[in-house]
């Protein structure tokens, strides 16, 4: 039978701690922060006599993790609040107390795989499809989370000589326990309905379900991943298994030392000896929460400690089409931070603990009081039907239903959008974005109640509307109804035509008219930094003529994300101009910006930089490489190092990095293509040298030619391997235009040009506003003397890039070639 959820009052499971510092033996009263004027005067006048009034730690004193037992002596109330919280229950060993699911020979069938959950003595076991595709028995070692679902983890690759405090590779089962319904369910990846093959990265034994890679950093305290690239094995450790005190406050040894000293006050320089999360500045707290509550797109540098600048260690994802709707509402799972950065609350200095209790991890108040505790306007201004237009006490009368609509993730976990926005059905009508009004009033769709129930929640309607005309029209009816009600009650919104959603929506469609909208939004400091940085990133797809001028102006913007995005757009500048504009940012106070500057300058000859600039570049590149190695178990990190080495002319280092990428993730696409392209250039150079030697009658030319042939054979082998992997991905995601484009180019390089044309045609159909896709197809048509088709593609390119001189030249060449082949006379 399943067990009820463990609560704070129930006994706590034994924990694994790696604390080297024993807890304080006797509780002490807290040191006073405010003292009377008499005592102050005594301190000042008697400072020379009473040396113990202040404690001064050595400048090189380093804080270490000491475990929550060291906190318990003085902070019993906070410990009581934390016990039983979601942070406390983030992860545990699998025991009779912590496992909530039913393991009494329960069967779950998913995609014809009949899985069984059972007990083997004290062990919790699952019989299911393993990494080879065969059925196997796997022991559940750890549990993850507590509500609304609990997940279960299996350990692989553990060797007999591993220390007890090290964890090998943990894989998270897709068989989960719904703690509210008390039943098992299979958790599929988002938007994937077919059966996952065992070699699929999304399979429960694949890299995306690897705890060490995807989960551990935010579910345990002081996590050290410790992936050994040589053996491809994890030796992961933590100081505490869950999200404990020091995960948020930082390592506590100095605080414990100060608390145990005989002095009256805290340290002159370090205060409490912990992160300052409640000071005047809001960023330290928000950045501390964001280390886990954000969708991070890259690691900038290891060693984040609470209170650090987020962008010295991480970089949150921008408002890309896979993650957010064009108006910034959540689409995929983004973990709050990117949404909150868009909000007026963030701009006005609101921080996480204004709404959430940091120890219970629950809201501080019930219902609308969470909002009205701060929004204390004249009585009845907001929490009244005169404002929300719903019956008092109803679901629609709740502030969050309109301003923080929810979307369900992981099948059973509804999460609210933290951009705290006003519903915008007017944008839904013009752009197709969601809005809270339509999400609650689907009865205005004109569809029957039965049909509405079949379609599921609002988010499911939005997905299906992209391919289902019936649902698309139904949503248009709901949006129009919602817009009319909104205008009737609140009037027209003044920013309908200037809202950033217009710029991002146009950019995602590849609309040439998006450039001016993107420029205006990127330079408008009234817009949030994440919005402006996103606009800069989108502007980059339109070429240097549009991106360079605006990006140059924003290199010294106050927002670090904007500066970083601006640098990325300038990498195509001429050497001298690039150095003049970007080199000063090698000394930017924020590491993310320094690393972006280093990546932009790395391909330049070292002679183009002055001595101090070269030193700064070397330091920033060292930081960048350290950041990449945070995820050294992923191929992408080694690919980035390979690209850096290749740009620096270090062929040997680049080859080593690409080969490492292939070894750590053999089934990933990318590193083989990069390595093949680099080796192809190397073969070209050898052939040219061989020809020069042959002309000079130098016999060494033959050896060079043989070398080039051997390299070409290796290149062909790498590309054939890559073709299999890309073909697999195309079969899995056939409607992905960029993937079809890459597949088509690879077919061309392998000499399969007819197939390449078909793939590029499909890529252009899926992404009709991509000038790069159209250009590639035109060149292939030209090679096959299909001039009319090539001209049609180049005319499309010029519609998208009217100032592209090289495209105009190619169009002229095609017209002449068509004329010479007996076609129509070229214009002019």
Short mmCIF file of C-alpha atoms in Angstrom, two decimals, residues 280-570:
data_model
loop_
_atom_site.label_atom_id
_atom_site.label_comp_id
_atom_site.label_asym_id
_atom_site.label_seq_id
_atom_site.Cartn_x
_atom_site.Cartn_y
_atom_site.Cartn_z
CA UNK A 280 19.17 47.03 0.51
CA UNK A 281 20.26 45.43 -2.74
CA UNK A 282 17.75 42.87 -4.09
CA UNK A 283 20.03 41.18 -6.61
CA UNK A 284 22.02 39.03 -4.12
CA UNK A 285 18.87 37.24 -2.98
CA UNK A 286 17.33 36.94 -6.44
CA UNK A 287 20.60 35.71 -7.92
CA UNK A 288 20.95 33.16 -5.12
CA UNK A 289 17.50 31.75 -5.86
CA UNK A 290 18.17 31.92 -9.60
CA UNK A 291 21.10 29.52 -9.38
CA UNK A 292 18.42 26.80 -9.35
CA UNK A 293 15.18 28.53 -10.29
CA UNK A 294 16.29 29.45 -13.82
CA UNK A 295 16.59 27.83 -17.23
CA UNK A 296 20.33 28.14 -17.71
CA UNK A 297 21.77 28.03 -21.20
CA UNK A 298 25.43 27.74 -20.24
CA UNK A 299 27.78 27.55 -17.29
CA UNK A 300 30.03 30.56 -17.12
CA UNK A 301 32.30 29.47 -14.27
CA UNK A 302 32.29 26.92 -11.44
CA UNK A 303 32.02 27.71 -7.77
CA UNK A 304 28.83 29.75 -7.38
CA UNK A 305 28.30 30.78 -3.78
CA UNK A 306 25.13 32.42 -2.46
CA UNK A 307 25.38 36.19 -2.82
CA UNK A 308 27.51 35.99 -5.98
CA UNK A 309 26.49 37.74 -9.19
CA UNK A 310 24.47 35.17 -11.15
CA UNK A 311 26.21 36.14 -14.41
CA UNK A 312 29.63 35.44 -12.97
CA UNK A 313 28.69 31.75 -12.98
CA UNK A 314 25.60 31.19 -15.15
CA UNK A 315 23.70 32.62 -18.09
CA UNK A 316 19.93 32.27 -18.16
CA UNK A 317 18.21 31.45 -21.42
CA UNK A 318 16.71 34.31 -23.43
CA UNK A 319 13.12 34.47 -24.71
CA UNK A 320 13.64 31.95 -27.51
CA UNK A 321 10.82 30.32 -29.44
CA UNK A 322 11.28 26.92 -27.80
CA UNK A 323 10.95 28.33 -24.29
CA UNK A 324 8.67 31.38 -24.41
CA UNK A 325 5.80 32.74 -26.43
CA UNK A 326 6.59 35.96 -28.36
CA UNK A 327 5.18 38.08 -25.52
CA UNK A 328 7.41 36.34 -22.96
CA UNK A 329 4.85 34.00 -21.42
CA UNK A 330 6.13 30.57 -20.42
CA UNK A 331 5.99 27.80 -22.99
CA UNK A 332 8.53 25.19 -21.99
CA UNK A 333 9.72 24.64 -18.42
CA UNK A 334 11.84 27.68 -17.47
CA UNK A 335 11.84 27.57 -13.64
CA UNK A 336 10.61 31.13 -12.92
CA UNK A 337 13.69 33.40 -13.11
CA UNK A 338 13.46 34.34 -16.80
CA UNK A 339 9.79 35.18 -16.31
CA UNK A 340 10.38 37.23 -13.17
CA UNK A 341 13.08 39.28 -14.93
CA UNK A 342 10.36 40.55 -17.29
CA UNK A 343 8.09 41.71 -14.49
CA UNK A 344 7.43 45.13 -13.06
CA UNK A 345 7.93 43.51 -9.66
CA UNK A 346 11.59 42.84 -10.47
CA UNK A 347 12.04 46.36 -11.81
CA UNK A 348 10.56 47.81 -8.61
CA UNK A 349 12.86 45.86 -6.29
CA UNK A 350 10.53 43.07 -5.18
CA UNK A 351 12.42 39.95 -4.14
CA UNK A 352 11.46 36.30 -3.71
CA UNK A 353 10.95 36.44 0.07
CA UNK A 354 8.39 39.22 -0.24
CA UNK A 355 5.96 36.47 -1.29
CA UNK A 356 7.62 33.20 -0.26
CA UNK A 357 8.78 32.11 3.16
CA UNK A 358 12.42 31.14 2.63
CA UNK A 359 12.34 28.27 5.12
CA UNK A 360 8.96 26.64 4.61
CA UNK A 361 9.20 27.45 0.87
CA UNK A 362 5.48 28.19 1.00
CA UNK A 363 3.64 31.41 0.27
CA UNK A 364 3.56 33.79 3.21
CA UNK A 365 -0.20 34.34 2.99
CA UNK A 366 -3.30 32.65 1.66
CA UNK A 367 -5.12 33.63 -1.53
CA UNK A 368 -5.22 37.27 -2.58
CA UNK A 369 -3.55 38.38 0.63
CA UNK A 370 -0.24 37.43 -0.94
CA UNK A 371 -0.78 40.40 -3.25
CA UNK A 372 -2.82 42.77 -1.08
CA UNK A 373 -0.26 42.57 1.73
CA UNK A 374 1.77 44.92 -0.46
CA UNK A 375 -0.86 46.40 -2.78
CA UNK A 376 -2.63 48.19 0.06
CA UNK A 377 -4.50 50.70 -2.05
CA UNK A 378 -7.79 52.29 -1.00
CA UNK A 379 -10.24 49.65 0.11
CA UNK A 380 -11.77 47.73 -2.72
CA UNK A 381 -9.51 48.94 -5.51
CA UNK A 382 -8.23 45.52 -6.61
CA UNK A 383 -9.69 42.72 -4.53
CA UNK A 384 -13.25 43.49 -5.61
CA UNK A 385 -15.60 42.63 -8.48
CA UNK A 386 -15.29 46.24 -9.64
CA UNK A 387 -11.74 45.34 -10.68
CA UNK A 388 -11.62 41.64 -11.46
CA UNK A 389 -15.21 41.35 -12.79
CA UNK A 390 -15.80 37.97 -11.16
CA UNK A 391 -17.89 36.87 -8.23
CA UNK A 392 -16.10 37.44 -4.94
CA UNK A 393 -14.47 34.25 -3.68
CA UNK A 394 -14.62 32.53 -7.07
CA UNK A 395 -11.63 31.11 -8.89
CA UNK A 396 -11.70 34.01 -11.35
CA UNK A 397 -11.50 36.48 -8.44
CA UNK A 398 -8.02 35.23 -7.49
CA UNK A 399 -5.23 37.59 -8.53
CA UNK A 400 -3.04 34.75 -9.77
CA UNK A 401 -5.65 33.44 -12.19
CA UNK A 402 -5.37 36.60 -14.29
CA UNK A 403 -1.82 37.76 -13.56
CA UNK A 404 0.02 34.44 -13.05
CA UNK A 405 -1.73 31.81 -15.21
CA UNK A 406 -0.51 28.24 -14.73
CA UNK A 407 0.66 25.59 -17.14
CA UNK A 408 1.04 21.92 -16.26
CA UNK A 409 4.47 20.34 -16.63
CA UNK A 410 5.56 16.76 -15.95
CA UNK A 411 1.95 15.68 -16.54
CA UNK A 412 0.77 16.60 -13.01
CA UNK A 413 2.66 19.71 -11.88
CA UNK A 414 0.95 23.07 -12.59
CA UNK A 415 3.40 26.01 -12.36
CA UNK A 416 2.58 29.68 -12.52
CA UNK A 417 4.06 32.28 -14.83
CA UNK A 418 6.10 34.71 -12.71
CA UNK A 419 6.13 37.58 -15.22
CA UNK A 420 3.07 38.89 -13.32
CA UNK A 421 1.47 40.50 -16.37
CA UNK A 422 -1.86 41.98 -17.33
CA UNK A 423 -3.85 39.65 -19.64
CA UNK A 424 -3.50 40.74 -23.27
CA UNK A 425 -6.25 39.21 -25.42
CA UNK A 426 -5.60 42.01 -27.93
CA UNK A 427 -2.16 40.51 -28.62
CA UNK A 428 -3.73 37.07 -28.84
CA UNK A 429 -5.95 38.32 -31.66
CA UNK A 430 -3.07 39.84 -33.63
CA UNK A 431 -0.20 37.46 -32.76
CA UNK A 432 -1.75 34.24 -31.49
CA UNK A 433 -0.16 34.48 -28.04
CA UNK A 434 -1.96 33.00 -25.01
CA UNK A 435 -3.94 35.06 -22.51
CA UNK A 436 -5.43 34.24 -19.15
CA UNK A 437 -8.96 35.27 -20.15
CA UNK A 438 -9.14 32.80 -23.02
CA UNK A 439 -7.56 30.08 -20.91
CA UNK A 440 -10.48 30.22 -18.48
CA UNK A 441 -13.27 30.84 -20.98
CA UNK A 442 -12.89 28.09 -23.56
CA UNK A 443 -16.66 27.68 -23.45
CA UNK A 444 -16.69 30.65 -25.83
CA UNK A 445 -14.97 28.50 -28.47
CA UNK A 446 -18.20 27.19 -29.97
CA UNK A 447 -17.08 23.59 -29.34
CA UNK A 448 -19.17 21.16 -27.34
CA UNK A 449 -18.31 20.45 -23.72
CA UNK A 450 -17.34 16.91 -24.65
CA UNK A 451 -14.99 18.14 -27.36
CA UNK A 452 -13.43 20.68 -25.01
CA UNK A 453 -12.75 17.97 -22.44
CA UNK A 454 -11.13 15.80 -25.12
CA UNK A 455 -8.73 18.61 -26.01
CA UNK A 456 -7.44 19.00 -22.45
CA UNK A 457 -6.09 22.16 -20.85
CA UNK A 458 -5.56 25.48 -22.62
CA UNK A 459 -1.86 24.81 -23.29
CA UNK A 460 -2.81 21.65 -25.22
CA UNK A 461 -5.19 23.67 -27.38
CA UNK A 462 -2.38 26.09 -28.23
CA UNK A 463 -0.09 23.26 -29.37
CA UNK A 464 -2.74 21.59 -31.51
CA UNK A 465 -3.91 24.85 -33.06
CA UNK A 466 -0.63 24.99 -35.01
CA UNK A 467 -1.75 22.02 -37.14
CA UNK A 468 -5.52 21.78 -36.56
CA UNK A 469 -7.68 24.38 -38.31
CA UNK A 470 -10.74 23.57 -36.22
CA UNK A 471 -8.93 24.34 -32.97
CA UNK A 472 -7.22 27.38 -34.46
CA UNK A 473 -10.55 28.92 -35.40
CA UNK A 474 -12.07 27.97 -32.05
CA UNK A 475 -9.28 29.81 -30.24
CA UNK A 476 -9.70 32.82 -32.50
CA UNK A 477 -13.36 33.01 -31.42
CA UNK A 478 -12.36 32.83 -27.75
CA UNK A 479 -9.63 35.46 -28.18
CA UNK A 480 -12.00 37.85 -29.95
CA UNK A 481 -14.59 37.42 -27.17
CA UNK A 482 -11.91 37.99 -24.50
CA UNK A 483 -10.58 41.09 -26.25
CA UNK A 484 -14.06 42.62 -26.49
CA UNK A 485 -14.73 42.01 -22.78
CA UNK A 486 -11.34 43.39 -21.81
CA UNK A 487 -11.78 46.58 -23.86
CA UNK A 488 -15.29 47.01 -22.48
CA UNK A 489 -14.03 46.82 -18.89
CA UNK A 490 -10.54 48.33 -19.02
CA UNK A 491 -10.20 50.16 -22.35
CA UNK A 492 -7.63 49.77 -25.11
CA UNK A 493 -4.04 49.05 -24.17
CA UNK A 494 -1.77 51.88 -25.27
CA UNK A 495 1.23 49.72 -26.19
CA UNK A 496 -0.51 47.30 -28.53
CA UNK A 497 1.63 48.40 -31.48
CA UNK A 498 4.86 48.95 -29.51
CA UNK A 499 4.80 45.86 -27.29
CA UNK A 500 7.98 43.80 -27.70
CA UNK A 501 5.85 40.81 -28.73
CA UNK A 502 5.44 42.43 -32.15
CA UNK A 503 9.20 42.48 -32.68
CA UNK A 504 9.81 38.93 -31.48
CA UNK A 505 6.86 37.50 -33.40
CA UNK A 506 8.05 39.12 -36.63
CA UNK A 507 11.62 37.94 -36.02
CA UNK A 508 10.53 34.36 -35.45
CA UNK A 509 8.76 34.44 -38.78
CA UNK A 510 11.91 35.80 -40.46
CA UNK A 511 9.97 38.90 -41.52
CA UNK A 512 12.36 41.48 -43.08
CA UNK A 513 10.31 44.21 -41.42
CA UNK A 514 11.29 42.92 -38.00
CA UNK A 515 14.66 44.68 -38.06
CA UNK A 516 13.38 48.15 -37.19
CA UNK A 517 11.13 46.78 -34.46
CA UNK A 518 14.04 44.83 -33.00
CA UNK A 519 16.33 47.87 -33.07
CA UNK A 520 13.79 50.09 -31.32
CA UNK A 521 13.12 47.51 -28.63
CA UNK A 522 16.78 46.66 -28.05
CA UNK A 523 17.67 50.32 -27.46
CA UNK A 524 14.62 51.13 -25.33
CA UNK A 525 15.83 51.09 -21.71
CA UNK A 526 12.25 51.10 -20.50
CA UNK A 527 12.13 47.48 -21.63
CA UNK A 528 13.61 44.79 -19.42
CA UNK A 529 17.14 43.53 -19.99
CA UNK A 530 16.10 40.00 -20.95
CA UNK A 531 13.76 41.40 -23.62
CA UNK A 532 16.40 43.73 -25.04
CA UNK A 533 19.06 41.01 -25.08
CA UNK A 534 16.63 38.71 -26.89
CA UNK A 535 15.98 41.37 -29.52
CA UNK A 536 19.71 41.77 -30.07
CA UNK A 537 20.09 38.02 -30.51
CA UNK A 538 17.23 37.94 -33.02
CA UNK A 539 18.69 40.95 -34.83
CA UNK A 540 21.87 38.99 -35.43
CA UNK A 541 20.09 36.67 -37.88
CA UNK A 542 19.53 39.61 -40.22
CA UNK A 543 23.22 40.23 -40.81
CA UNK A 544 25.84 42.79 -39.87
CA UNK A 545 24.19 45.64 -41.77
CA UNK A 546 21.35 45.63 -39.27
CA UNK A 547 23.03 44.37 -36.11
CA UNK A 548 26.40 46.13 -35.94
CA UNK A 549 25.40 49.75 -35.39
CA UNK A 550 22.87 49.01 -32.65
CA UNK A 551 25.12 46.44 -30.98
CA UNK A 552 28.06 48.86 -30.90
CA UNK A 553 25.91 51.39 -29.07
CA UNK A 554 24.95 48.85 -26.42
CA UNK A 555 28.40 47.50 -25.54
CA UNK A 556 28.41 49.55 -22.35
CA UNK A 557 24.77 49.13 -21.41
CA UNK A 558 24.12 48.80 -17.65
CA UNK A 559 22.64 45.29 -18.14
CA UNK A 560 25.20 42.48 -18.44
CA UNK A 561 22.92 40.33 -20.62
CA UNK A 562 22.58 43.19 -23.10
CA UNK A 563 26.35 43.76 -23.23
CA UNK A 564 26.97 40.04 -23.80
CA UNK A 565 24.38 39.84 -26.60
CA UNK A 566 25.82 42.94 -28.25
CA UNK A 567 29.32 41.43 -28.34
CA UNK A 568 28.04 38.27 -30.01
CA UNK A 569 26.68 40.34 -32.90
CA UNK A 570 30.04 42.02 -33.60
#
